[in-house]
mmCIF file of C-alpha atoms in Angstrom:
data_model
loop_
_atom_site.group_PDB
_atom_site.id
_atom_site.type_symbol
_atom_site.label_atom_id
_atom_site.label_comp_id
_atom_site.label_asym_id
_atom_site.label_seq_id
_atom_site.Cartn_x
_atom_site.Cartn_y
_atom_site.Cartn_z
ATOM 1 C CA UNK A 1 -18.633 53.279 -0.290
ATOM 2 C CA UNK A 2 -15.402 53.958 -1.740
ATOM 3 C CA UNK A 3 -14.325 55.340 1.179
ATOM 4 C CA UNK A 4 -15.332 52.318 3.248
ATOM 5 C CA UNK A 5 -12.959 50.269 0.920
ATOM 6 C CA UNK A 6 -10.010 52.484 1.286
ATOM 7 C CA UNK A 7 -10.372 52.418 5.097
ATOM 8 C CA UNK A 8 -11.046 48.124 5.072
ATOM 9 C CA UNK A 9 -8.483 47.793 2.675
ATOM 10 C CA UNK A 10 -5.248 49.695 5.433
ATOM 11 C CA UNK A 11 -7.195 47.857 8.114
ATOM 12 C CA UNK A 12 -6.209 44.173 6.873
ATOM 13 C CA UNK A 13 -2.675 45.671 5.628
ATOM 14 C CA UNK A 14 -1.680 46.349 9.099
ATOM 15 C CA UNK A 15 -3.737 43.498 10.462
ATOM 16 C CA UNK A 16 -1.847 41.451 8.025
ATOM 17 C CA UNK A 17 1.633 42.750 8.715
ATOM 18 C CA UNK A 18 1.158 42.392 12.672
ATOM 19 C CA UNK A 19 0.253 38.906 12.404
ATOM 20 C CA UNK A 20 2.470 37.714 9.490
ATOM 21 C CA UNK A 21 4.368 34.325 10.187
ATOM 22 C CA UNK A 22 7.889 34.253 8.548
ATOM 23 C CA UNK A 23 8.779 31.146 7.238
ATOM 24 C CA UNK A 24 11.971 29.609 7.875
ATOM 25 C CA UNK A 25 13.890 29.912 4.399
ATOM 26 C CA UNK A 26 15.204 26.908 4.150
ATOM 27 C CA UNK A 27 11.312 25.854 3.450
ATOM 28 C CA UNK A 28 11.339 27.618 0.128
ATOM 29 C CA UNK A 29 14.725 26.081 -1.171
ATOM 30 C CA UNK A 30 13.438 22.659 -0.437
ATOM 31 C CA UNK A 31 10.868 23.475 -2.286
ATOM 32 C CA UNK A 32 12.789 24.438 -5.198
ATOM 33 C CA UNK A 33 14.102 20.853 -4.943
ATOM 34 C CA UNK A 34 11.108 18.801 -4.973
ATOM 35 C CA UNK A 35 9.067 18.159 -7.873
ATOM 36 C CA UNK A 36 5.963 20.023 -7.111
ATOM 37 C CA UNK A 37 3.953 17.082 -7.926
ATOM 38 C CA UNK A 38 1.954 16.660 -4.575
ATOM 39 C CA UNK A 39 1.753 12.986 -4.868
ATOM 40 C CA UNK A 40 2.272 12.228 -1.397
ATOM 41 C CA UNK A 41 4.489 9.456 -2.222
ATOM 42 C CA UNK A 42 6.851 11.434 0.980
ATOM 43 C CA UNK A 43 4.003 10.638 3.381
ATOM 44 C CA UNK A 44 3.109 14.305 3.586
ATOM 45 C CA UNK A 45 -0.064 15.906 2.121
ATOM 46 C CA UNK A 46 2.112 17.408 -0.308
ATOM 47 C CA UNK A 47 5.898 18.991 -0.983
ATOM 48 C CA UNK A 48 5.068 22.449 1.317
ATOM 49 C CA UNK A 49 4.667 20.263 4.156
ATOM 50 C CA UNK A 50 7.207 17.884 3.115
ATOM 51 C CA UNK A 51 9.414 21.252 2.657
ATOM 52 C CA UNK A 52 8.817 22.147 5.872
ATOM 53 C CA UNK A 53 8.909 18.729 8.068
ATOM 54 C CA UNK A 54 12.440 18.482 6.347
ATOM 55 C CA UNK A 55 13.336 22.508 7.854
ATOM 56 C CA UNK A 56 12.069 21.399 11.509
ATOM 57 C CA UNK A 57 13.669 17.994 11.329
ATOM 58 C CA UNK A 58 16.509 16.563 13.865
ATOM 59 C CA UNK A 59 17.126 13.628 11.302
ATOM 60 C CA UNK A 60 16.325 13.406 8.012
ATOM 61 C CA UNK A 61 15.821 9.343 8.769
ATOM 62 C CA UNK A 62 12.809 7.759 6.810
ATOM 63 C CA UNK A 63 12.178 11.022 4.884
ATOM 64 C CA UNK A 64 12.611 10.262 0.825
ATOM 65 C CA UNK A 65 10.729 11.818 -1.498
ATOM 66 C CA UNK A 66 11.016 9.312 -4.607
ATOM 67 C CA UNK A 67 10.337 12.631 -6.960
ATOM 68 C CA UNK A 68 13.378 14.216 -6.443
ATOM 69 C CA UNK A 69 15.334 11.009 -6.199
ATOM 70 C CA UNK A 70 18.799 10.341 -4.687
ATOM 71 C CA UNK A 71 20.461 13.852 -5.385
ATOM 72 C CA UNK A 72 17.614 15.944 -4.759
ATOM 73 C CA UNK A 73 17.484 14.157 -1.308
ATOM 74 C CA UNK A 74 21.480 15.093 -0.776
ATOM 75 C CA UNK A 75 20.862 18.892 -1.709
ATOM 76 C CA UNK A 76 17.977 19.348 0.727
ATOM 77 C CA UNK A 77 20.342 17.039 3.333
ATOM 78 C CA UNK A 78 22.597 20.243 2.797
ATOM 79 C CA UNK A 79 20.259 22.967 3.086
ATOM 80 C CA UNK A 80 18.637 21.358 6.388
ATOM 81 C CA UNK A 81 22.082 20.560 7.479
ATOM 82 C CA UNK A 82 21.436 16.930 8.129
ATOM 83 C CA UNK A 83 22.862 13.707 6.782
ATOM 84 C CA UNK A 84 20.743 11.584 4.519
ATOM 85 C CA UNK A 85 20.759 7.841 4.274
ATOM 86 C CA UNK A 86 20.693 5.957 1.151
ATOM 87 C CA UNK A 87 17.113 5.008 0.233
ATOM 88 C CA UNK A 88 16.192 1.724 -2.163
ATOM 89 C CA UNK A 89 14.813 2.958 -5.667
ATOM 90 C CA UNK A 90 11.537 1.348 -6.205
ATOM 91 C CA UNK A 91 9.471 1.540 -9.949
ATOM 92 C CA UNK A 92 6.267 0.334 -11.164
ATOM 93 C CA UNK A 93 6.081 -2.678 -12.950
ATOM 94 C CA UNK A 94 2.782 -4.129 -14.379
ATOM 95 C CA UNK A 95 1.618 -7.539 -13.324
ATOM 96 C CA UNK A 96 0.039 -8.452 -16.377
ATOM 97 C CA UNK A 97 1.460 -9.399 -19.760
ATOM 98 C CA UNK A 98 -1.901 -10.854 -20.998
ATOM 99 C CA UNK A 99 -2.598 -8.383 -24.058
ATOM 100 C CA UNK A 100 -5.110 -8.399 -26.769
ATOM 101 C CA UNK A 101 -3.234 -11.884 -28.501
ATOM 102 C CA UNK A 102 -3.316 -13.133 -24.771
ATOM 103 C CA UNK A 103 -6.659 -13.083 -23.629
ATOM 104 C CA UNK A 104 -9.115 -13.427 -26.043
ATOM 105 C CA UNK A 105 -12.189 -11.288 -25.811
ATOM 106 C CA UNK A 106 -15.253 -13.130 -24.625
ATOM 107 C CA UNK A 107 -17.749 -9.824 -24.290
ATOM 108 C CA UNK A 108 -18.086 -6.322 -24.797
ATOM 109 C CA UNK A 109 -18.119 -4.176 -22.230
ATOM 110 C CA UNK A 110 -20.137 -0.372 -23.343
ATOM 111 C CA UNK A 111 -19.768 1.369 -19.771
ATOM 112 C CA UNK A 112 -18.031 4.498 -18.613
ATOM 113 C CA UNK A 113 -14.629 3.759 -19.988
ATOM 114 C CA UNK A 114 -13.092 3.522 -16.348
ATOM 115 C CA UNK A 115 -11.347 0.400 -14.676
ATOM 116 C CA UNK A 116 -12.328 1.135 -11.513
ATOM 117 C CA UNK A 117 -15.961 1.535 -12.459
ATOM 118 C CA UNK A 118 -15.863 -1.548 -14.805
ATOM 119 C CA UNK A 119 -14.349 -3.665 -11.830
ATOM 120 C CA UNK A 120 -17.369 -3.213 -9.658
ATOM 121 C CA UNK A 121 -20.120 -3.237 -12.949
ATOM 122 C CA UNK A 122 -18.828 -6.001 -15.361
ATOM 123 C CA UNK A 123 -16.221 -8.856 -15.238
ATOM 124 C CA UNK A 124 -14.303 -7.285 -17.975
ATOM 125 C CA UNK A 125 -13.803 -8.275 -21.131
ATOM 126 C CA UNK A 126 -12.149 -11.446 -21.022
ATOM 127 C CA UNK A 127 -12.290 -14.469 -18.767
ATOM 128 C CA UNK A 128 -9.257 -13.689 -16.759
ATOM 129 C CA UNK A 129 -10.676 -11.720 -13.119
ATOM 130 C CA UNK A 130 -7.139 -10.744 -12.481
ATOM 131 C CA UNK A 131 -5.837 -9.138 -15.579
ATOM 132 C CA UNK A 132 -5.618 -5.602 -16.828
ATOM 133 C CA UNK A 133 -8.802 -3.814 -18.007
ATOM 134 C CA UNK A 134 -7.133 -1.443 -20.001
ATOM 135 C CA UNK A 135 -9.121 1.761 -19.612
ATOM 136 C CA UNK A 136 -5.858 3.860 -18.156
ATOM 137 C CA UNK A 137 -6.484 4.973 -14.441
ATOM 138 C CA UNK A 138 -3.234 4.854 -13.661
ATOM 139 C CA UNK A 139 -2.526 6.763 -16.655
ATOM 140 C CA UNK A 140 -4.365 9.255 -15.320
ATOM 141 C CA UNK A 141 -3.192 8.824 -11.884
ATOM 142 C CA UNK A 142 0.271 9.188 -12.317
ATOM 143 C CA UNK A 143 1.766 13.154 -12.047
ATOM 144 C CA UNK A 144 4.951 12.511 -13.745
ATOM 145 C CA UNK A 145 3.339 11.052 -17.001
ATOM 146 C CA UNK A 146 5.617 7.720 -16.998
ATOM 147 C CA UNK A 147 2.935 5.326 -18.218
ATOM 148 C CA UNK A 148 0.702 5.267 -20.827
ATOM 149 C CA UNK A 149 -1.427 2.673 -22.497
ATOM 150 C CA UNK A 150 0.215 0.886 -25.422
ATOM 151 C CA UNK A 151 -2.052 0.962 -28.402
ATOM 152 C CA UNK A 152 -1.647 -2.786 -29.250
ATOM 153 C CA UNK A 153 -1.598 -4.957 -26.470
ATOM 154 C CA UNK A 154 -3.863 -2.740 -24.589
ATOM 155 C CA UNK A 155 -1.521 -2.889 -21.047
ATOM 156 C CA UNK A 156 0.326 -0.551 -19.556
ATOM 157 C CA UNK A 157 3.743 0.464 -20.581
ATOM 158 C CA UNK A 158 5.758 2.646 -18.129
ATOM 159 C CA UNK A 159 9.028 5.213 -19.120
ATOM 160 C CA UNK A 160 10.932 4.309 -16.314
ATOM 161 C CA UNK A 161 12.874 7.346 -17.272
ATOM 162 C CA UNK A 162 10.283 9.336 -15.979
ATOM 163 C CA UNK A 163 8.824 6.585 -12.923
ATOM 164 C CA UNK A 164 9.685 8.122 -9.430
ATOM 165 C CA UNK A 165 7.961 5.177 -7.881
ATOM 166 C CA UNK A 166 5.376 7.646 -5.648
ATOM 167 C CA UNK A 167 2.817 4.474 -6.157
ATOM 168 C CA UNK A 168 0.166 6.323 -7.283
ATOM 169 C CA UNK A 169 -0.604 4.351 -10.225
ATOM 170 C CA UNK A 170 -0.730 1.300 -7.480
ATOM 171 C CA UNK A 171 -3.468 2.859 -5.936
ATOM 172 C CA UNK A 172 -5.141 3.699 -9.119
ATOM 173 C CA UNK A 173 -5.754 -0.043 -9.787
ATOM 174 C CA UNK A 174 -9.049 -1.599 -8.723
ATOM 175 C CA UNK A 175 -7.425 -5.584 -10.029
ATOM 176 C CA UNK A 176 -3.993 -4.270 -8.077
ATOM 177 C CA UNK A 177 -2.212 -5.375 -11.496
ATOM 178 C CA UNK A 178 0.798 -2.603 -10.441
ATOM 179 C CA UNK A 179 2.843 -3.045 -7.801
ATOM 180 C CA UNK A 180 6.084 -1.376 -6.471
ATOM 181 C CA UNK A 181 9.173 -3.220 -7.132
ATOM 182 C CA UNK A 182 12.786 -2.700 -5.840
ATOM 183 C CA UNK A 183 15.141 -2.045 -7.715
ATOM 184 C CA UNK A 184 18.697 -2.731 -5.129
ATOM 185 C CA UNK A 185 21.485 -0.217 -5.604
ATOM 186 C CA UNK A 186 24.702 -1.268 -8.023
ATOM 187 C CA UNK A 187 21.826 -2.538 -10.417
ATOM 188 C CA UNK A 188 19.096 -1.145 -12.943
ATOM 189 C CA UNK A 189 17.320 -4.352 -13.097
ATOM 190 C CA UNK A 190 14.460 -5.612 -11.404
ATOM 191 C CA UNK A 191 12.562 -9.422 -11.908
ATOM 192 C CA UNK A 192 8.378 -9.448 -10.934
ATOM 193 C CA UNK A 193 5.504 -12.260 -12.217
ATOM 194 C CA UNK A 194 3.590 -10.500 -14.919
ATOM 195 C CA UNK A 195 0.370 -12.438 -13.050
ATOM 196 C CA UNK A 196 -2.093 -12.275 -11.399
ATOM 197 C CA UNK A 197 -4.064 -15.296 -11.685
ATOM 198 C CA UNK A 198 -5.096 -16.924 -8.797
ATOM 199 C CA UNK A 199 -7.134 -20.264 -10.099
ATOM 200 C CA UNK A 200 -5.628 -23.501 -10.689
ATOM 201 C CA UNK A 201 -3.691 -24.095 -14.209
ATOM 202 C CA UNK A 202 -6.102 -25.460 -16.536
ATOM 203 C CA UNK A 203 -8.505 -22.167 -15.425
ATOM 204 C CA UNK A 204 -5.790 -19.955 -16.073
ATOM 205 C CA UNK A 205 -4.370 -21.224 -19.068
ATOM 206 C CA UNK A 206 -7.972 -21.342 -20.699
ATOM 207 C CA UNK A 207 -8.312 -17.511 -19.718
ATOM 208 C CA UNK A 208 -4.429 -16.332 -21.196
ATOM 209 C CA UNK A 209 -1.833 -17.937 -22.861
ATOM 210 C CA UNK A 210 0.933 -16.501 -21.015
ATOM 211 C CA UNK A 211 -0.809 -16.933 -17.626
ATOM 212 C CA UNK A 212 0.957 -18.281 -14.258
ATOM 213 C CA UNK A 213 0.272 -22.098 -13.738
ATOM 214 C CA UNK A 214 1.975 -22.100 -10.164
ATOM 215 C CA UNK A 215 4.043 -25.019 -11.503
ATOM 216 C CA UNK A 216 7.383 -24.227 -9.373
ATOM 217 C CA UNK A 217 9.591 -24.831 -11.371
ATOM 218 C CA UNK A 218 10.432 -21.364 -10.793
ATOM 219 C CA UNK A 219 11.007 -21.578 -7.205
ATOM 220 C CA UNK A 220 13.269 -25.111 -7.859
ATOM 221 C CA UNK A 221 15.894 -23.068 -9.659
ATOM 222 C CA UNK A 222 16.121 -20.177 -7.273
ATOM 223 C CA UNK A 223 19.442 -20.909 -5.276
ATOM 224 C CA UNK A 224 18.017 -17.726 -3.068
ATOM 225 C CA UNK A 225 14.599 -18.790 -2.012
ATOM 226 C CA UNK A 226 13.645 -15.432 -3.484
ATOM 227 C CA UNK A 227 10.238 -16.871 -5.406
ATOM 228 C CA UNK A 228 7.341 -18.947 -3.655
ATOM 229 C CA UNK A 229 4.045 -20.313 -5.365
ATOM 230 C CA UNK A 230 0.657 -19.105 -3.257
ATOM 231 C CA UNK A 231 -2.222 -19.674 -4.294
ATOM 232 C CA UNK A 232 -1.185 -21.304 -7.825
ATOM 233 C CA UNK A 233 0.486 -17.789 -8.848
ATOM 234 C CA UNK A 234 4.236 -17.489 -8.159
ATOM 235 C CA UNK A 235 5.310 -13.598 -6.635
ATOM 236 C CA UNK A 236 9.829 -13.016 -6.153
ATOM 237 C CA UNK A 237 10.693 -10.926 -2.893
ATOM 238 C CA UNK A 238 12.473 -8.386 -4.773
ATOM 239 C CA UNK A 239 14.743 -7.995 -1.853
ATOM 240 C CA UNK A 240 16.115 -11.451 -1.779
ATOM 241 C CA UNK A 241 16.114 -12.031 -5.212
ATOM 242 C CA UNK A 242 19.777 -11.493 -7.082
ATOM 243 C CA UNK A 243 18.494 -10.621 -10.907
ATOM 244 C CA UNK A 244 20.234 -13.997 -12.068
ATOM 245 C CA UNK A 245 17.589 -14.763 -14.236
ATOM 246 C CA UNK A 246 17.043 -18.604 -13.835
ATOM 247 C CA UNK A 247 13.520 -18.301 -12.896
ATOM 248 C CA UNK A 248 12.482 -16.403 -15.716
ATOM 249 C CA UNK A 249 14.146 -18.761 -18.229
ATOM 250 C CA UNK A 250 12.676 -21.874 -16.795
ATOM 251 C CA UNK A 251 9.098 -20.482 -16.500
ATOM 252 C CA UNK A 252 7.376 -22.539 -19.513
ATOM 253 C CA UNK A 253 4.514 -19.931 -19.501
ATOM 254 C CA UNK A 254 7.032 -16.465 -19.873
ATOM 255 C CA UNK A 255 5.260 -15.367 -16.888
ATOM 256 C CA UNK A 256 8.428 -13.938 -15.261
ATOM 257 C CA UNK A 257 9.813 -10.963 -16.690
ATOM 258 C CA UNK A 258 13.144 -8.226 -16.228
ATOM 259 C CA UNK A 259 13.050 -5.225 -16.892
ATOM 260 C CA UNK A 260 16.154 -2.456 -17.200
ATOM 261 C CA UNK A 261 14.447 0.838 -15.298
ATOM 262 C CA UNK A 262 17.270 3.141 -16.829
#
């Protein structure tokens, strides 16, 4: 037997020199660039393959990976000898400011302590059908560890220190309460409704006290046409919208929010 070993064990050497592929090397300093993270946020099935579509590319054109950011994206433009274009940053911001003083509880949900399971089982725990549940799937969705649950209001916080913007925590969300929001270069700021809420005002101020009304007053005060009202919730098209701030202060409801992503 141990002879059988010795002799199966120089068969798949040789078999496995003969047949080895060498990898271009430019793969494995690309690598060293990228985060490691596999989130996919690149469009690939992970960073290997984004390593190596990078290696083998003629342009660099529509390839980002949000992980390594801006200047890992200029060192692999130099390794793969190819000019990179300036990509828009984009964060996660949480569409939902309606916290435990917000939205008070109307039942108690005693499932599996997971949104997306709650979201097809119960109604939640308030009256609102939009809002936050709480439980923390993005939390655990997210490989860079930028958000986290806070403790008192119950929503998700995120350390955009740490937020790449690979979406994952988007995807994580059965109510879609995160979204992606742009965050245009010269600035650190970025403007989003923190709602939801899709019924008409007196349904949606009965479920939260800081709930969107779709009043428009917001989108009378926006020189930019940057904010429209569907559905009686109000959503800003982050690209249009200049970070002046008027439609946050005249929203009676605090709905509208800024946030600094430094």
């Amino acid at each position: 037997m141990g002879g059988i070993g010795i002799t199966a064990s120089i068969v798949l050497y040789f078999v496995a020199k003969r047949f080895k592929v060498e990898e271009d090397e430019r793969v494995l300093q690309i690598e060293e660039v990228l985060p490691g993270a596999n989130c996919g946020a690149c469009g690939y099935r992970g960073c290997h393959d984004f390593a190596t579509a990078c290696a083998s590319a003629d342009s660099l054109d529509g390839m980002y990976c949000p992980g390594a950011g801006a200047q890992g994206m200029q060192r692999i433009g130099e390794i793969a000898g190819l000019a990179v274009s300036e990509a828009v940053r984009k964060v996660a911001v949480v569409a939902c400011s309606g916290g435990c003083e917000q939205r008070p509880l109307v039942r108690h949900y005693d499932g599996v302590l997971n949104c997306s399971i709650e979201a097809v089982v119960g109604e939640g725990e308030t009256d609102c059908p939009y809002g936050c549940l709480g439980w923390g799937d993005c939390v655990e969705a997210c490989p860079y560890d930028a958000i986290h649950i806070d403790k008192d209001s119950g929503l998700p916080v995120v350390d955009y220190s740490l937020c790449v913007g690979c979406g994952k925590c988007v995807k994580a969300c059965p109510r879609s309460v995160i979204e992606l929001a742009e965050v245009p270069q010269g600035t650190e700021t970025t403007t989003y409704v923190a709602c939801r809420n899709r019924d008409k005002g007196p349904l949606a101020m009965k479920a939260c006290s800081v709930s969107c009304i779709g009043c428009g007053k917001c989108t009378k005060v926006c020189e930019h046409e940057a904010v429209k009202v569907d559905h009686f919730v109000a959503s800003i098209d982050s690209t249009a919208c200049v970070r002046c701030g008027k439609c946050e202060e005249a929203c009676p409801r605090h709905s509208i929010h800024s946030v600094t992503t430094k």
